[in-house]
PDB file of C-alpha atoms and ligand atoms in Angstrom:
ATOM      1  CA  UNK A   1     135.596  49.946  19.951  1.00 56.00           C
ATOM      2  CA  UNK A   2     132.212  50.394  21.917  1.00 79.00           C
ATOM      3  CA  UNK A   3     134.778  50.004  24.651  1.00 84.00           C
ATOM      4  CA  UNK A   4     137.628  52.105  23.844  1.00 84.00           C
ATOM      5  CA  UNK A   5     135.281  54.587  22.742  1.00 88.00           C
ATOM      6  CA  UNK A   6     133.920  54.655  26.475  1.00 95.00           C
ATOM      7  CA  UNK A   7     137.215  55.109  27.488  1.00 97.00           C
ATOM      8  CA  UNK A   8     137.921  57.937  25.763  1.00 97.00           C
ATOM      9  CA  UNK A   9     134.670  59.698  27.267  1.00 97.00           C
ATOM     10  CA  UNK A  10     135.532  58.720  30.330  1.00 98.00           C
ATOM     11  CA  UNK A  11     138.857  60.258  30.161  1.00 98.00           C
ATOM     12  CA  UNK A  12     137.248  63.453  28.571  1.00 98.00           C
ATOM     13  CA  UNK A  13     134.643  63.802  31.334  1.00 98.00           C
ATOM     14  CA  UNK A  14     137.365  63.800  33.771  1.00 98.00           C
ATOM     15  CA  UNK A  15     139.077  66.178  31.969  1.00 98.00           C
ATOM     16  CA  UNK A  16     135.754  68.189  31.766  1.00 98.00           C
ATOM     17  CA  UNK A  17     134.729  67.767  35.212  1.00 98.00           C
ATOM     18  CA  UNK A  18     138.700  68.862  36.603  1.00 98.00           C
ATOM     19  CA  UNK A  19     138.311  72.369  34.598  1.00 98.00           C
ATOM     20  CA  UNK A  20     134.656  72.601  36.340  1.00 98.00           C
ATOM     21  CA  UNK A  21     136.256  71.753  39.725  1.00 98.00           C
ATOM     22  CA  UNK A  22     139.032  73.800  39.501  1.00 98.00           C
ATOM     23  CA  UNK A  23     138.019  76.513  41.780  1.00 97.00           C
ATOM     24  CA  UNK A  24     137.816  74.130  44.749  1.00 97.00           C
ATOM     25  CA  UNK A  25     140.557  71.678  44.114  1.00 97.00           C
ATOM     26  CA  UNK A  26     143.227  74.187  42.256  1.00 97.00           C
ATOM     27  CA  UNK A  27     143.982  71.743  39.725  1.00 98.00           C
ATOM     28  CA  UNK A  28     143.362  72.733  35.924  1.00 97.00           C
ATOM     29  CA  UNK A  29     144.548  69.340  34.844  1.00 98.00           C
ATOM     30  CA  UNK A  30     145.309  66.099  36.557  1.00 98.00           C
ATOM     31  CA  UNK A  31     149.246  64.753  35.735  1.00 98.00           C
ATOM     32  CA  UNK A  32     149.738  62.963  32.823  1.00 98.00           C
ATOM     33  CA  UNK A  33     150.943  60.150  35.426  1.00 98.00           C
ATOM     34  CA  UNK A  34     147.377  59.826  36.994  1.00 98.00           C
ATOM     35  CA  UNK A  35     145.810  60.202  33.852  1.00 98.00           C
ATOM     36  CA  UNK A  36     147.682  57.314  32.192  1.00 98.00           C
ATOM     37  CA  UNK A  37     146.551  55.295  35.256  1.00 98.00           C
ATOM     38  CA  UNK A  38     143.246  55.926  34.348  1.00 98.00           C
ATOM     39  CA  UNK A  39     143.377  54.958  30.760  1.00 98.00           C
ATOM     40  CA  UNK A  40     145.219  51.790  31.437  1.00 98.00           C
ATOM     41  CA  UNK A  41     142.862  49.964  33.777  1.00 98.00           C
ATOM     42  CA  UNK A  42     139.823  48.425  32.332  1.00 98.00           C
ATOM     43  CA  UNK A  43     137.080  49.661  34.760  1.00 98.00           C
ATOM     44  CA  UNK A  44     134.399  47.156  32.731  1.00 97.00           C
ATOM     45  CA  UNK A  45     136.382  44.678  35.017  1.00 98.00           C
ATOM     46  CA  UNK A  46     135.150  46.097  37.822  1.00 98.00           C
ATOM     47  CA  UNK A  47     131.283  46.338  37.110  1.00 97.00           C
ATOM     48  CA  UNK A  48     129.032  44.075  37.696  1.00 97.00           C
ATOM     49  CA  UNK A  49     127.727  42.021  34.400  1.00 96.00           C
ATOM     50  CA  UNK A  50     124.247  44.006  34.343  1.00 97.00           C
ATOM     51  CA  UNK A  51     125.913  47.676  34.759  1.00 97.00           C
ATOM     52  CA  UNK A  52     128.149  47.100  31.682  1.00 96.00           C
ATOM     53  CA  UNK A  53     126.764  49.458  29.395  1.00 95.00           C
ATOM     54  CA  UNK A  54     127.690  52.152  31.775  1.00 97.00           C
ATOM     55  CA  UNK A  55     131.042  50.803  32.839  1.00 97.00           C
ATOM     56  CA  UNK A  56     132.774  54.230  31.683  1.00 98.00           C
ATOM     57  CA  UNK A  57     130.301  56.667  32.745  1.00 97.00           C
ATOM     58  CA  UNK A  58     131.862  59.291  34.894  1.00 97.00           C
ATOM     59  CA  UNK A  59     129.668  58.054  38.041  1.00 97.00           C
ATOM     60  CA  UNK A  60     129.413  55.778  40.773  1.00 97.00           C
ATOM     61  CA  UNK A  61     127.808  52.501  40.340  1.00 98.00           C
ATOM     62  CA  UNK A  62     126.190  49.588  42.415  1.00 98.00           C
ATOM     63  CA  UNK A  63     128.734  46.493  43.504  1.00 97.00           C
ATOM     64  CA  UNK A  64     126.486  45.015  45.947  1.00 96.00           C
ATOM     65  CA  UNK A  65     126.409  44.703  49.604  1.00 96.00           C
ATOM     66  CA  UNK A  66     124.905  48.316  49.223  1.00 95.00           C
ATOM     67  CA  UNK A  67     128.303  50.042  48.264  1.00 96.00           C
ATOM     68  CA  UNK A  68     129.787  51.485  45.215  1.00 97.00           C
ATOM     69  CA  UNK A  69     132.610  51.656  42.962  1.00 98.00           C
ATOM     70  CA  UNK A  70     133.362  55.464  43.309  1.00 97.00           C
ATOM     71  CA  UNK A  71     133.150  57.875  40.130  1.00 98.00           C
ATOM     72  CA  UNK A  72     136.013  58.077  37.915  1.00 98.00           C
ATOM     73  CA  UNK A  73     136.517  61.674  38.519  1.00 98.00           C
ATOM     74  CA  UNK A  74     136.807  61.178  42.425  1.00 98.00           C
ATOM     75  CA  UNK A  75     139.494  58.327  41.874  1.00 98.00           C
ATOM     76  CA  UNK A  76     141.299  60.653  39.750  1.00 98.00           C
ATOM     77  CA  UNK A  77     141.430  63.513  41.975  1.00 98.00           C
ATOM     78  CA  UNK A  78     142.059  61.783  45.213  1.00 98.00           C
ATOM     79  CA  UNK A  79     144.991  59.871  43.218  1.00 98.00           C
ATOM     80  CA  UNK A  80     146.489  63.009  42.599  1.00 98.00           C
ATOM     81  CA  UNK A  81     145.944  64.520  45.640  1.00 98.00           C
ATOM     82  CA  UNK A  82     148.096  61.608  47.347  1.00 98.00           C
ATOM     83  CA  UNK A  83     150.597  62.659  45.066  1.00 97.00           C
ATOM     84  CA  UNK A  84     152.856  59.609  45.743  1.00 95.00           C
ATOM     85  CA  UNK A  85     155.498  58.238  43.487  1.00 97.00           C
ATOM     86  CA  UNK A  86     156.815  54.720  42.163  1.00 98.00           C
ATOM     87  CA  UNK A  87     158.730  54.002  45.626  1.00 98.00           C
ATOM     88  CA  UNK A  88     155.535  54.957  47.756  1.00 98.00           C
ATOM     89  CA  UNK A  89     153.489  52.580  49.698  1.00 98.00           C
ATOM     90  CA  UNK A  90     150.229  53.243  50.129  1.00 98.00           C
ATOM     91  CA  UNK A  91     146.941  51.681  52.615  1.00 99.00           C
ATOM     92  CA  UNK A  92     143.905  51.999  51.182  1.00 98.00           C
ATOM     93  CA  UNK A  93     140.718  51.839  53.579  1.00 98.00           C
ATOM     94  CA  UNK A  94     137.747  50.208  51.493  1.00 98.00           C
ATOM     95  CA  UNK A  95     138.775  48.326  48.504  1.00 98.00           C
ATOM     96  CA  UNK A  96     135.267  47.810  47.491  1.00 98.00           C
ATOM     97  CA  UNK A  97     135.316  46.475  43.887  1.00 98.00           C
ATOM     98  CA  UNK A  98     139.393  46.949  43.666  1.00 98.00           C
ATOM     99  CA  UNK A  99     139.072  49.850  41.059  1.00 98.00           C
ATOM    100  CA  UNK A 100     141.127  52.419  43.071  1.00 98.00           C
ATOM    101  CA  UNK A 101     143.222  49.489  44.316  1.00 98.00           C
ATOM    102  CA  UNK A 102     144.229  48.708  40.321  1.00 98.00           C
ATOM    103  CA  UNK A 103     144.936  52.608  39.682  1.00 98.00           C
ATOM    104  CA  UNK A 104     146.996  52.884  42.809  1.00 98.00           C
ATOM    105  CA  UNK A 105     149.028  49.894  41.750  1.00 98.00           C
ATOM    106  CA  UNK A 106     150.182  51.549  38.620  1.00 98.00           C
ATOM    107  CA  UNK A 107     151.705  54.189  40.355  1.00 98.00           C
ATOM    108  CA  UNK A 108     153.467  53.257  43.435  1.00 98.00           C
ATOM    109  CA  UNK A 109     155.543  50.482  44.778  1.00 98.00           C
ATOM    110  CA  UNK A 110     153.119  48.681  46.979  1.00 98.00           C
ATOM    111  CA  UNK A 111     149.648  48.881  47.952  1.00 98.00           C
ATOM    112  CA  UNK A 112     147.726  47.495  51.166  1.00 98.00           C
ATOM    113  CA  UNK A 113     143.895  47.709  51.051  1.00 98.00           C
ATOM    114  CA  UNK A 114     141.589  46.808  53.881  1.00 98.00           C
ATOM    115  CA  UNK A 115     137.726  45.897  53.094  1.00 98.00           C
ATOM    116  CA  UNK A 116     135.216  45.364  55.995  1.00 97.00           C
ATOM    117  CA  UNK A 117     132.945  43.128  53.994  1.00 97.00           C
ATOM    118  CA  UNK A 118     134.725  39.977  53.850  1.00 97.00           C
ATOM    119  CA  UNK A 119     132.785  38.977  50.227  1.00 97.00           C
ATOM    120  CA  UNK A 120     134.114  42.150  48.398  1.00 97.00           C
ATOM    121  CA  UNK A 121     137.608  41.467  49.862  1.00 98.00           C
ATOM    122  CA  UNK A 122     137.450  38.337  48.138  1.00 98.00           C
ATOM    123  CA  UNK A 123     136.067  38.921  44.848  1.00 98.00           C
ATOM    124  CA  UNK A 124     138.768  42.293  44.832  1.00 98.00           C
ATOM    125  CA  UNK A 125     141.828  40.226  45.287  1.00 98.00           C
ATOM    126  CA  UNK A 126     140.512  37.435  42.380  1.00 98.00           C
ATOM    127  CA  UNK A 127     139.951  39.548  40.217  1.00 98.00           C
ATOM    128  CA  UNK A 128     143.104  41.952  40.587  1.00 98.00           C
ATOM    129  CA  UNK A 129     145.502  38.947  40.496  1.00 98.00           C
ATOM    130  CA  UNK A 130     143.530  37.679  37.482  1.00 98.00           C
ATOM    131  CA  UNK A 131     144.227  40.891  35.849  1.00 98.00           C
ATOM    132  CA  UNK A 132     148.062  40.626  36.792  1.00 98.00           C
ATOM    133  CA  UNK A 133     148.196  43.418  39.534  1.00 98.00           C
ATOM    134  CA  UNK A 134     151.333  41.834  41.812  1.00 97.00           C
ATOM    135  CA  UNK A 135     152.027  44.501  44.323  1.00 98.00           C
ATOM    136  CA  UNK A 136     148.449  44.563  46.268  1.00 98.00           C
ATOM    137  CA  UNK A 137     147.769  43.012  49.306  1.00 98.00           C
ATOM    138  CA  UNK A 138     144.255  42.912  50.667  1.00 98.00           C
ATOM    139  CA  UNK A 139     142.708  42.248  54.146  1.00 97.00           C
ATOM    140  CA  UNK A 140     139.311  42.237  55.301  1.00 96.00           C
ATOM    141  CA  UNK A 141     139.145  44.211  58.272  1.00 96.00           C
ATOM    142  CA  UNK A 142     138.144  47.696  60.086  1.00 97.00           C
ATOM    143  CA  UNK A 143     139.906  50.094  58.379  1.00 98.00           C
ATOM    144  CA  UNK A 144     139.558  52.214  61.593  1.00 97.00           C
ATOM    145  CA  UNK A 145     142.201  50.781  62.718  1.00 97.00           C
ATOM    146  CA  UNK A 146     144.459  50.609  59.756  1.00 98.00           C
ATOM    147  CA  UNK A 147     147.013  48.190  59.187  1.00 98.00           C
ATOM    148  CA  UNK A 148     149.994  49.161  61.609  1.00 98.00           C
ATOM    149  CA  UNK A 149     152.073  46.003  60.638  1.00 98.00           C
ATOM    150  CA  UNK A 150     153.034  47.776  57.405  1.00 98.00           C
ATOM    151  CA  UNK A 151     153.250  51.764  58.655  1.00 98.00           C
ATOM    152  CA  UNK A 152     154.270  54.139  58.114  1.00 98.00           C
ATOM    153  CA  UNK A 153     152.641  54.444  54.977  1.00 98.00           C
ATOM    154  CA  UNK A 154     153.604  57.533  52.219  1.00 98.00           C
ATOM    155  CA  UNK A 155     150.191  57.938  51.538  1.00 98.00           C
ATOM    156  CA  UNK A 156     146.563  56.979  52.977  1.00 98.00           C
ATOM    157  CA  UNK A 157     143.379  56.790  51.046  1.00 98.00           C
ATOM    158  CA  UNK A 158     139.883  56.319  52.648  1.00 98.00           C
ATOM    159  CA  UNK A 159     136.776  55.794  50.451  1.00 98.00           C
ATOM    160  CA  UNK A 160     134.101  55.850  52.580  1.00 97.00           C
ATOM    161  CA  UNK A 161     133.012  58.626  54.684  1.00 97.00           C
ATOM    162  CA  UNK A 162     134.207  59.016  57.988  1.00 97.00           C
ATOM    163  CA  UNK A 163     132.212  60.994  60.659  1.00 96.00           C
ATOM    164  CA  UNK A 164     135.835  61.756  62.420  1.00 96.00           C
ATOM    165  CA  UNK A 165     139.142  61.267  61.427  1.00 97.00           C
ATOM    166  CA  UNK A 166     140.550  57.858  62.830  1.00 97.00           C
ATOM    167  CA  UNK A 167     143.955  58.385  64.822  1.00 96.00           C
ATOM    168  CA  UNK A 168     145.427  54.939  63.827  1.00 97.00           C
ATOM    169  CA  UNK A 169     145.346  56.469  60.552  1.00 98.00           C
ATOM    170  CA  UNK A 170     147.419  59.954  61.155  1.00 97.00           C
ATOM    171  CA  UNK A 171     149.263  57.819  63.531  1.00 97.00           C
ATOM    172  CA  UNK A 172     150.487  55.331  60.603  1.00 98.00           C
ATOM    173  CA  UNK A 173     151.418  58.179  58.378  1.00 98.00           C
ATOM    174  CA  UNK A 174     155.122  59.125  57.765  1.00 97.00           C
ATOM    175  CA  UNK A 175     156.031  62.408  58.368  1.00 96.00           C
ATOM    176  CA  UNK A 176     155.482  64.558  55.259  1.00 96.00           C
ATOM    177  CA  UNK A 177     153.152  61.907  54.171  1.00 98.00           C
ATOM    178  CA  UNK A 178     149.446  62.439  53.150  1.00 98.00           C
ATOM    179  CA  UNK A 179     145.859  61.239  53.860  1.00 98.00           C
ATOM    180  CA  UNK A 180     142.829  62.180  51.604  1.00 98.00           C
ATOM    181  CA  UNK A 181     139.734  60.876  53.340  1.00 98.00           C
ATOM    182  CA  UNK A 182     136.191  62.395  52.954  1.00 98.00           C
ATOM    183  CA  UNK A 183     134.668  63.413  56.346  1.00 98.00           C
ATOM    184  CA  UNK A 184     131.274  64.000  57.217  1.00 96.00           C
ATOM    185  CA  UNK A 185     127.767  62.309  58.313  1.00 91.00           C
ATOM    186  CA  UNK A 186     126.478  59.427  56.415  1.00 87.00           C
ATOM    187  CA  UNK A 187     124.235  60.176  53.462  1.00 81.00           C
ATOM    188  CA  UNK A 188     124.629  64.051  54.500  1.00 86.00           C
ATOM    189  CA  UNK A 189     127.141  66.735  54.031  1.00 94.00           C
ATOM    190  CA  UNK A 190     130.834  65.372  53.704  1.00 97.00           C
ATOM    191  CA  UNK A 191     133.746  67.347  52.611  1.00 98.00           C
ATOM    192  CA  UNK A 192     136.896  65.689  50.990  1.00 98.00           C
ATOM    193  CA  UNK A 193     140.064  66.479  53.229  1.00 98.00           C
ATOM    194  CA  UNK A 194     143.530  66.825  52.392  1.00 98.00           C
ATOM    195  CA  UNK A 195     145.682  66.393  55.552  1.00 98.00           C
ATOM    196  CA  UNK A 196     149.254  66.726  55.305  1.00 98.00           C
ATOM    197  CA  UNK A 197     151.506  65.561  58.204  1.00 97.00           C
ATOM    198  CA  UNK A 198     154.623  67.432  59.166  1.00 96.00           C
ATOM    199  CA  UNK A 199     158.253  66.376  60.295  1.00 91.00           C
ATOM    200  CA  UNK A 200     157.280  67.412  63.628  1.00 83.00           C
ATOM    201  CA  UNK A 201     154.061  65.364  63.931  1.00 82.00           C
ATOM    202  CA  UNK A 202     151.797  68.797  63.038  1.00 95.00           C
ATOM    203  CA  UNK A 203     149.059  68.209  60.355  1.00 97.00           C
ATOM    204  CA  UNK A 204     147.923  70.758  57.950  1.00 97.00           C
ATOM    205  CA  UNK A 205     144.155  70.023  56.665  1.00 98.00           C
ATOM    206  CA  UNK A 206     142.905  71.557  53.459  1.00 98.00           C
ATOM    207  CA  UNK A 207     139.228  71.131  52.286  1.00 98.00           C
ATOM    208  CA  UNK A 208     139.112  70.184  48.634  1.00 98.00           C
ATOM    209  CA  UNK A 209     135.358  69.405  47.794  1.00 97.00           C
ATOM    210  CA  UNK A 210     131.922  68.665  49.138  1.00 96.00           C
ATOM    211  CA  UNK A 211     131.484  64.784  48.333  1.00 97.00           C
ATOM    212  CA  UNK A 212     128.858  61.699  48.326  1.00 94.00           C
ATOM    213  CA  UNK A 213     130.368  58.741  49.855  1.00 95.00           C
ATOM    214  CA  UNK A 214     128.882  55.556  51.396  1.00 95.00           C
ATOM    215  CA  UNK A 215     129.605  55.409  54.950  1.00 95.00           C
ATOM    216  CA  UNK A 216     132.809  54.471  57.015  1.00 96.00           C
ATOM    217  CA  UNK A 217     130.909  51.587  59.130  1.00 95.00           C
ATOM    218  CA  UNK A 218     132.204  50.966  62.516  1.00 86.00           C
ATOM    219  CA  UNK A 219     134.004  47.505  63.052  1.00 70.00           C
ATOM    220  CA  UNK A 220     132.863  45.087  65.264  1.00 56.00           C
ATOM    221  CA  UNK A 221     135.630  42.590  65.006  1.00 47.00           C
ATOM    222  CA  UNK A 222     139.287  41.848  66.594  1.00 44.00           C
TER     223      UNK A 222
HETATM  224  N1  LIG B   1     137.366  52.304  46.308  1.00 84.48           N
HETATM  225  C1  LIG B   1     136.511  51.527  46.260  1.00 84.48           C
HETATM  226  C2  LIG B   1     134.961  52.257  46.994  1.00 84.48           C
HETATM  227  C3  LIG B   1     133.966  50.944  47.518  1.00 84.48           C
HETATM  228  S1  LIG B   1     132.923  52.155  48.675  1.00 84.48           S
HETATM  229  C4  LIG B   1     135.867  51.257  44.746  1.00 84.48           C
HETATM  230  O1  LIG B   1     136.613  51.950  43.791  1.00 84.48           O
HETATM  231  O2  LIG B   1     135.355  50.108  44.543  1.00 84.48           O
HETATM  232  C5  LIG B   1     133.524  51.793  50.152  1.00 84.48           C
HETATM  233  C6  LIG B   1     133.848  50.634  50.613  1.00 84.48           C
HETATM  234  O3  LIG B   1     134.244  50.928  52.276  1.00 84.48           O
HETATM  235  C7  LIG B   1     132.937  49.448  50.561  1.00 84.48           C
HETATM  236  O4  LIG B   1     133.255  48.506  49.863  1.00 84.48           O
HETATM  237  C8  LIG B   1     132.655  49.244  52.370  1.00 84.48           C
HETATM  238  O5  LIG B   1     132.525  47.823  52.430  1.00 84.48           O
HETATM  239  C9  LIG B   1     133.971  49.678  52.712  1.00 84.48           C
HETATM  240  N2  LIG B   1     133.836  50.037  54.501  1.00 84.48           N
HETATM  241  C10 LIG B   1     133.050  50.525  54.898  1.00 84.48           C
HETATM  242  N3  LIG B   1     133.525  50.862  56.331  1.00 84.48           N
HETATM  243  C11 LIG B   1     134.425  50.187  56.285  1.00 84.48           C
HETATM  244  C12 LIG B   1     135.677  49.898  57.725  1.00 84.48           C
HETATM  245  N4  LIG B   1     135.395  49.862  58.637  1.00 84.48           N
HETATM  246  N5  LIG B   1     136.668  49.235  57.224  1.00 84.48           N
HETATM  247  C13 LIG B   1     137.095  48.908  56.083  1.00 84.48           C
HETATM  248  N6  LIG B   1     136.077  49.136  54.639  1.00 84.48           N
HETATM  249  C14 LIG B   1     135.310  49.395  54.812  1.00 84.48           C
END
């Protein structure tokens, strides 16, 4: 009903924005796999009560602690850029609401996700488990350090803007793997980057799109 219409509208808005940004990204449309993952995750379950009417709008929304759930089009784009498959193991930095985690969970074998704000990690863990996602592990900690215990990853996705590319993340990528990361100033100019690791540890970096993410804040623990 209202929610199904909301989801239809969200998917349509993603398709439209994909066409509008084609000049930047090179994508005329996203893969069926990514679009059906987007269609399969109930975004309203990741959005605070007061913002329910906007759960399927194609924009970011506040989730508390000064953080946001990312815009659906950006979630779809970053997922597409990762180019992961059903056997992949992925690391996400910035669990937030767990929405991007849920999308990845539908597409890959296992998702490891790190969140600096402990209460957000806890809520996301409970939410994802109550929704039946069972191939996800969430840890609170500093994403600048990555999660070396499970490396190397087929893909790493960072959902907050870093001032530079953290070495730990490129180290923890397998040869042939991809890192999708917004890089730039806090609340200033940022670019979404796609970094591919070659077989000889060389990197190929492509600028994809100007973006606006909350900052990846430096960790203090450990
Ligand atoms: N993928 C999330 C987006 C959340 S916004 C979603 O769809 O809801 C980015 C998140 O990154 C925030 O929750 C923020 O707390 C987290 N974050 C910021 N700096 C971090 C760091 N150094 N390590 C881990 N998480 C961090």
